[in-house]
GROMACS .gro file of C-alpha atoms in nm:
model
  180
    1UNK     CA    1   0.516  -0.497   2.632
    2UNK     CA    2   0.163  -0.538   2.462
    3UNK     CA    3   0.228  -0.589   2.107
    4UNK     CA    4  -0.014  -0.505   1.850
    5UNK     CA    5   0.056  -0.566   1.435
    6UNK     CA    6   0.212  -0.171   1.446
    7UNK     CA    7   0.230  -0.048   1.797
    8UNK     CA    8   0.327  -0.180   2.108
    9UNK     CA    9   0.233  -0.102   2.517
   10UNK     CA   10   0.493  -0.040   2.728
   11UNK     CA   11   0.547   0.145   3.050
   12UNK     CA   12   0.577   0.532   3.095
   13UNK     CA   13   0.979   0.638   3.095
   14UNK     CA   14   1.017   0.953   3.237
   15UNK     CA   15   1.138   1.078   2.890
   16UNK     CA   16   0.827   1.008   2.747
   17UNK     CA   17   0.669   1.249   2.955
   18UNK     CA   18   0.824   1.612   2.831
   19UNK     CA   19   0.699   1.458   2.475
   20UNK     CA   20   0.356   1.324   2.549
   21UNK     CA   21   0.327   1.693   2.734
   22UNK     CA   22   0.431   1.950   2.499
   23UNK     CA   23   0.255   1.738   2.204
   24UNK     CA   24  -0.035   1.641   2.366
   25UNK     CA   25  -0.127   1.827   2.684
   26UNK     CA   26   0.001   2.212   2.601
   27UNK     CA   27  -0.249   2.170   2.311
   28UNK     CA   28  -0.533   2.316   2.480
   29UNK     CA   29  -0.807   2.298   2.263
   30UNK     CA   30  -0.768   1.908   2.184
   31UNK     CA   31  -0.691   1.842   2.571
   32UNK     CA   32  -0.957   2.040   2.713
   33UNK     CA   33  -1.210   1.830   2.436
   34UNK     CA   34  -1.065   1.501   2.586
   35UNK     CA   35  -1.015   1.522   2.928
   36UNK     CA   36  -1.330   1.540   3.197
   37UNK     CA   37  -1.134   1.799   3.397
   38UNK     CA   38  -0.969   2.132   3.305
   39UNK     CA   39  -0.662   2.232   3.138
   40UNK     CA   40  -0.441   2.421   3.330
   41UNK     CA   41  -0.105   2.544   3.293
   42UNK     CA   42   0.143   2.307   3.399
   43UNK     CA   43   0.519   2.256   3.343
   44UNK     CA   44   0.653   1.916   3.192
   45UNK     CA   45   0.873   1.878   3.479
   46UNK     CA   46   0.629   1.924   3.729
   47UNK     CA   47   0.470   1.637   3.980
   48UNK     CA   48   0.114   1.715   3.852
   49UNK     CA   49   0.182   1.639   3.458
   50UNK     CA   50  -0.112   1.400   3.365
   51UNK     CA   51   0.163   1.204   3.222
   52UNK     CA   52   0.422   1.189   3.468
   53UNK     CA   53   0.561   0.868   3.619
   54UNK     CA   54   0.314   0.838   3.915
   55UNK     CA   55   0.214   0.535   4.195
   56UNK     CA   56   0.104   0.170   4.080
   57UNK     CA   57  -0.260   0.202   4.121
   58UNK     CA   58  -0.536  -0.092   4.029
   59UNK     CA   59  -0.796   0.106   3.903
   60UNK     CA   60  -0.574   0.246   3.623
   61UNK     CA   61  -0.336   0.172   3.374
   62UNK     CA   62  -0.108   0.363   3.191
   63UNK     CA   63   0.108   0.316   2.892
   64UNK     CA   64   0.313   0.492   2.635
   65UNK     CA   65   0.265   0.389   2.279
   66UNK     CA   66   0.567   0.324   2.071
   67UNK     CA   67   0.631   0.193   1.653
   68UNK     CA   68   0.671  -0.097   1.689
   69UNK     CA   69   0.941  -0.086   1.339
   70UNK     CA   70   1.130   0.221   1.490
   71UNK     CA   71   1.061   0.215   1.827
   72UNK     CA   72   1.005   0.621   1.825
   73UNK     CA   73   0.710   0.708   2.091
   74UNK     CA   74   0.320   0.767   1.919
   75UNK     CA   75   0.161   0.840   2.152
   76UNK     CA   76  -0.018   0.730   2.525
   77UNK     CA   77  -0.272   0.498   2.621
   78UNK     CA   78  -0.498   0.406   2.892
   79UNK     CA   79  -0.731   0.179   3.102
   80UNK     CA   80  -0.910   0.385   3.375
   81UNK     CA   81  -1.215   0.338   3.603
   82UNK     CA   82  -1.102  -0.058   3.616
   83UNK     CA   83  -1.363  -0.233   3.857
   84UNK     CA   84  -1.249  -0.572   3.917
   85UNK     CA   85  -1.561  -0.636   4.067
   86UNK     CA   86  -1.823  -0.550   3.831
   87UNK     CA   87  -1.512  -0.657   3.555
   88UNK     CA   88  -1.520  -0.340   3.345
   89UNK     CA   89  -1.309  -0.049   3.271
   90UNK     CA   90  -1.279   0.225   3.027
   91UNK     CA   91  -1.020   0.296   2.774
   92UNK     CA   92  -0.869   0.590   2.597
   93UNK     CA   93  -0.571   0.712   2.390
   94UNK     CA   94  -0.389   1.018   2.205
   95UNK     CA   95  -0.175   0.960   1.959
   96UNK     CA   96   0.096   1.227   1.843
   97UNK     CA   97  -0.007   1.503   1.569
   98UNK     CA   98   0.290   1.372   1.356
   99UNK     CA   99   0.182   1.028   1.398
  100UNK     CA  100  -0.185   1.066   1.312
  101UNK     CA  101  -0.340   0.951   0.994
  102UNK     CA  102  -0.125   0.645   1.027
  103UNK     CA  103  -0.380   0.338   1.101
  104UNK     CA  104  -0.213   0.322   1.444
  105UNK     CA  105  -0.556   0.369   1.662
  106UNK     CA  106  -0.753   0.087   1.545
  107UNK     CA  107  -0.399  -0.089   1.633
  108UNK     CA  108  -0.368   0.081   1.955
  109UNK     CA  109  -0.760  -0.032   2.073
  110UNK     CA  110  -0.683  -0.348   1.986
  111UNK     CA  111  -0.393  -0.395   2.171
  112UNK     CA  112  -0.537  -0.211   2.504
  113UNK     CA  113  -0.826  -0.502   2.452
  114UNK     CA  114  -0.535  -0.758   2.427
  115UNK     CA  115  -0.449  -0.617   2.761
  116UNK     CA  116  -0.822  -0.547   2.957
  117UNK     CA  117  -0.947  -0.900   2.835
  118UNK     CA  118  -0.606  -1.135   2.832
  119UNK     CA  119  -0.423  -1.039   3.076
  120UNK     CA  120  -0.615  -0.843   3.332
  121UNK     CA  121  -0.915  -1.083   3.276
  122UNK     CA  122  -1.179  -0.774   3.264
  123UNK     CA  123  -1.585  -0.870   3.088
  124UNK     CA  124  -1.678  -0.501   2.921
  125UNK     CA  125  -1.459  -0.256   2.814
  126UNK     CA  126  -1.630   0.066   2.689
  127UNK     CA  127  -1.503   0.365   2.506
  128UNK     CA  128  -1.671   0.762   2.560
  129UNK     CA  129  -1.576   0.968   2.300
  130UNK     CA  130  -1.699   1.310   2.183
  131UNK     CA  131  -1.924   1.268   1.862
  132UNK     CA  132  -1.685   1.496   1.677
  133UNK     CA  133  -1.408   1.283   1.707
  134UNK     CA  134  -1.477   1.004   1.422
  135UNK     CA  135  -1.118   0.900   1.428
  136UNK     CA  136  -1.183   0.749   1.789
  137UNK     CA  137  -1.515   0.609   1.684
  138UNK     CA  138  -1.410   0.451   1.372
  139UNK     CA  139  -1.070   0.305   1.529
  140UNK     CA  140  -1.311   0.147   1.828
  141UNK     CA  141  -1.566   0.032   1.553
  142UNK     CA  142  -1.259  -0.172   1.319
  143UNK     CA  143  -1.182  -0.292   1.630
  144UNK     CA  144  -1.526  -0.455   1.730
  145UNK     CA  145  -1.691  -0.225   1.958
  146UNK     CA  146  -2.037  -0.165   1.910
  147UNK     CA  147  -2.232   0.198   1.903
  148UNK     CA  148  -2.470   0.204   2.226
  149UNK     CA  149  -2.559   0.545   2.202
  150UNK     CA  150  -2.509   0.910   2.243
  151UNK     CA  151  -2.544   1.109   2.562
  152UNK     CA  152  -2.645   1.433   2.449
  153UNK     CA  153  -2.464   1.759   2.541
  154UNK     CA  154  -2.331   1.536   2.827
  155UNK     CA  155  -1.927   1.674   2.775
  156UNK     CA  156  -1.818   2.046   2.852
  157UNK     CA  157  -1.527   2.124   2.649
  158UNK     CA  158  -1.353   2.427   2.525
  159UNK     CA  159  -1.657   2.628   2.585
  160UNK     CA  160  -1.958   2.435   2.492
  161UNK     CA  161  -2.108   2.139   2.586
  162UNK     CA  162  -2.062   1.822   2.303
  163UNK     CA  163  -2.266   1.521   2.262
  164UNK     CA  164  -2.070   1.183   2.423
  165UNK     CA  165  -2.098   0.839   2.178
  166UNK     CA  166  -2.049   0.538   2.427
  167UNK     CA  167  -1.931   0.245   2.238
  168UNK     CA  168  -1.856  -0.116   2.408
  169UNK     CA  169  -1.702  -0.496   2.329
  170UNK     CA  170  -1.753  -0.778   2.544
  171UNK     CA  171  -1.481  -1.040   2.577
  172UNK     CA  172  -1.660  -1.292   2.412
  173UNK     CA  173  -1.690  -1.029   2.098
  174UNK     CA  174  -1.350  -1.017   2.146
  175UNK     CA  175  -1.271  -1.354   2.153
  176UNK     CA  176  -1.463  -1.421   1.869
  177UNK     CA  177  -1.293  -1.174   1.698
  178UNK     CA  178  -0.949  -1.319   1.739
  179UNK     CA  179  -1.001  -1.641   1.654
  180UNK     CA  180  -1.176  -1.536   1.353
   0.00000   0.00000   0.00000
């Protein structure tokens, strides 16, 4: 597990995923607004869940977010689009309604860092985010990314198109940051 101060990292357990699903995915105006494909109805139980148990891949990483004081799940998180060559991936999150409001995604962000940068040795890690969601932004910006712009009407989401902020932290920022 990937411990932060308040959340850790651990694997997906299957019974994560009817919980992560009804909470997260069968909201369809907050999915639709953070994912780059389509909602569509799916069952829990099916294969196709977004967060069902799937194959080890390398160019993503998934975890379920749990308190750390309870252990009660919070939520999932994510590195995707890892390059190991180019030494760069992306990385997202979505914490539970009931859990929001908490201070647990500046914790989570930090933690998936702890992970991209110390353990899987990666140089950039970036965060897109649509410009309407300021908890993302402010959670990456207490955690040391940097604003490096907007892509404008660049994100189609529950029937309009939203502007993108692209924020990023290099692992010496990062570094830097943890030993200060």
């Amino acid at each position: 597990m990937i411990r932060g101060e308040k959340v850790g990292l651990r694997a997906r357990h299957e019974d994560d995923v009817a919980v992560l699903h009804a909470e997260l995915y069968d909201d369809v105006r907050t999915q639709a607004l953070a994912d780059s494909a389509p909602w569509r109805p799916i069952r829990a139980d099916a294969e196709k869940s977004p967060y069902a148990v799937g194959e080890h891949s390398d160019d993503i990483a998934y975890f379920s977010v749990v308190e750390l004081g309870t252990g009660a799940l919070a939520g999932e998180a994510l590195l995707w689009g890892i390059d190991t060559y180019n030494r760069r991936a992306h990385l997202g999150l979505s914490v539970l309604p009931a859990k929001r409001g908490l201070g647990l995604g500046t914790d989570i962000v930090r933690a998936l860092c702890a992970y991209g940068f110390a353990v899987r040795g990666l140089h950039r890690l970036q965060i897109e985010t649509a410009a309407a969601n300021t908890a993302m932004i402010h959670a990456g910006q207490r955690a040391g990314f940097t604003v490096e712009g907007t892509l404008r009407r660049s994100a189609w989401g529950y029937g309009e198109f939203t502007d993108e902020v692209i924020l990023g932290l290099l692992d010496d920022e990062w570094k830097a940051l943890a030993d200060g």
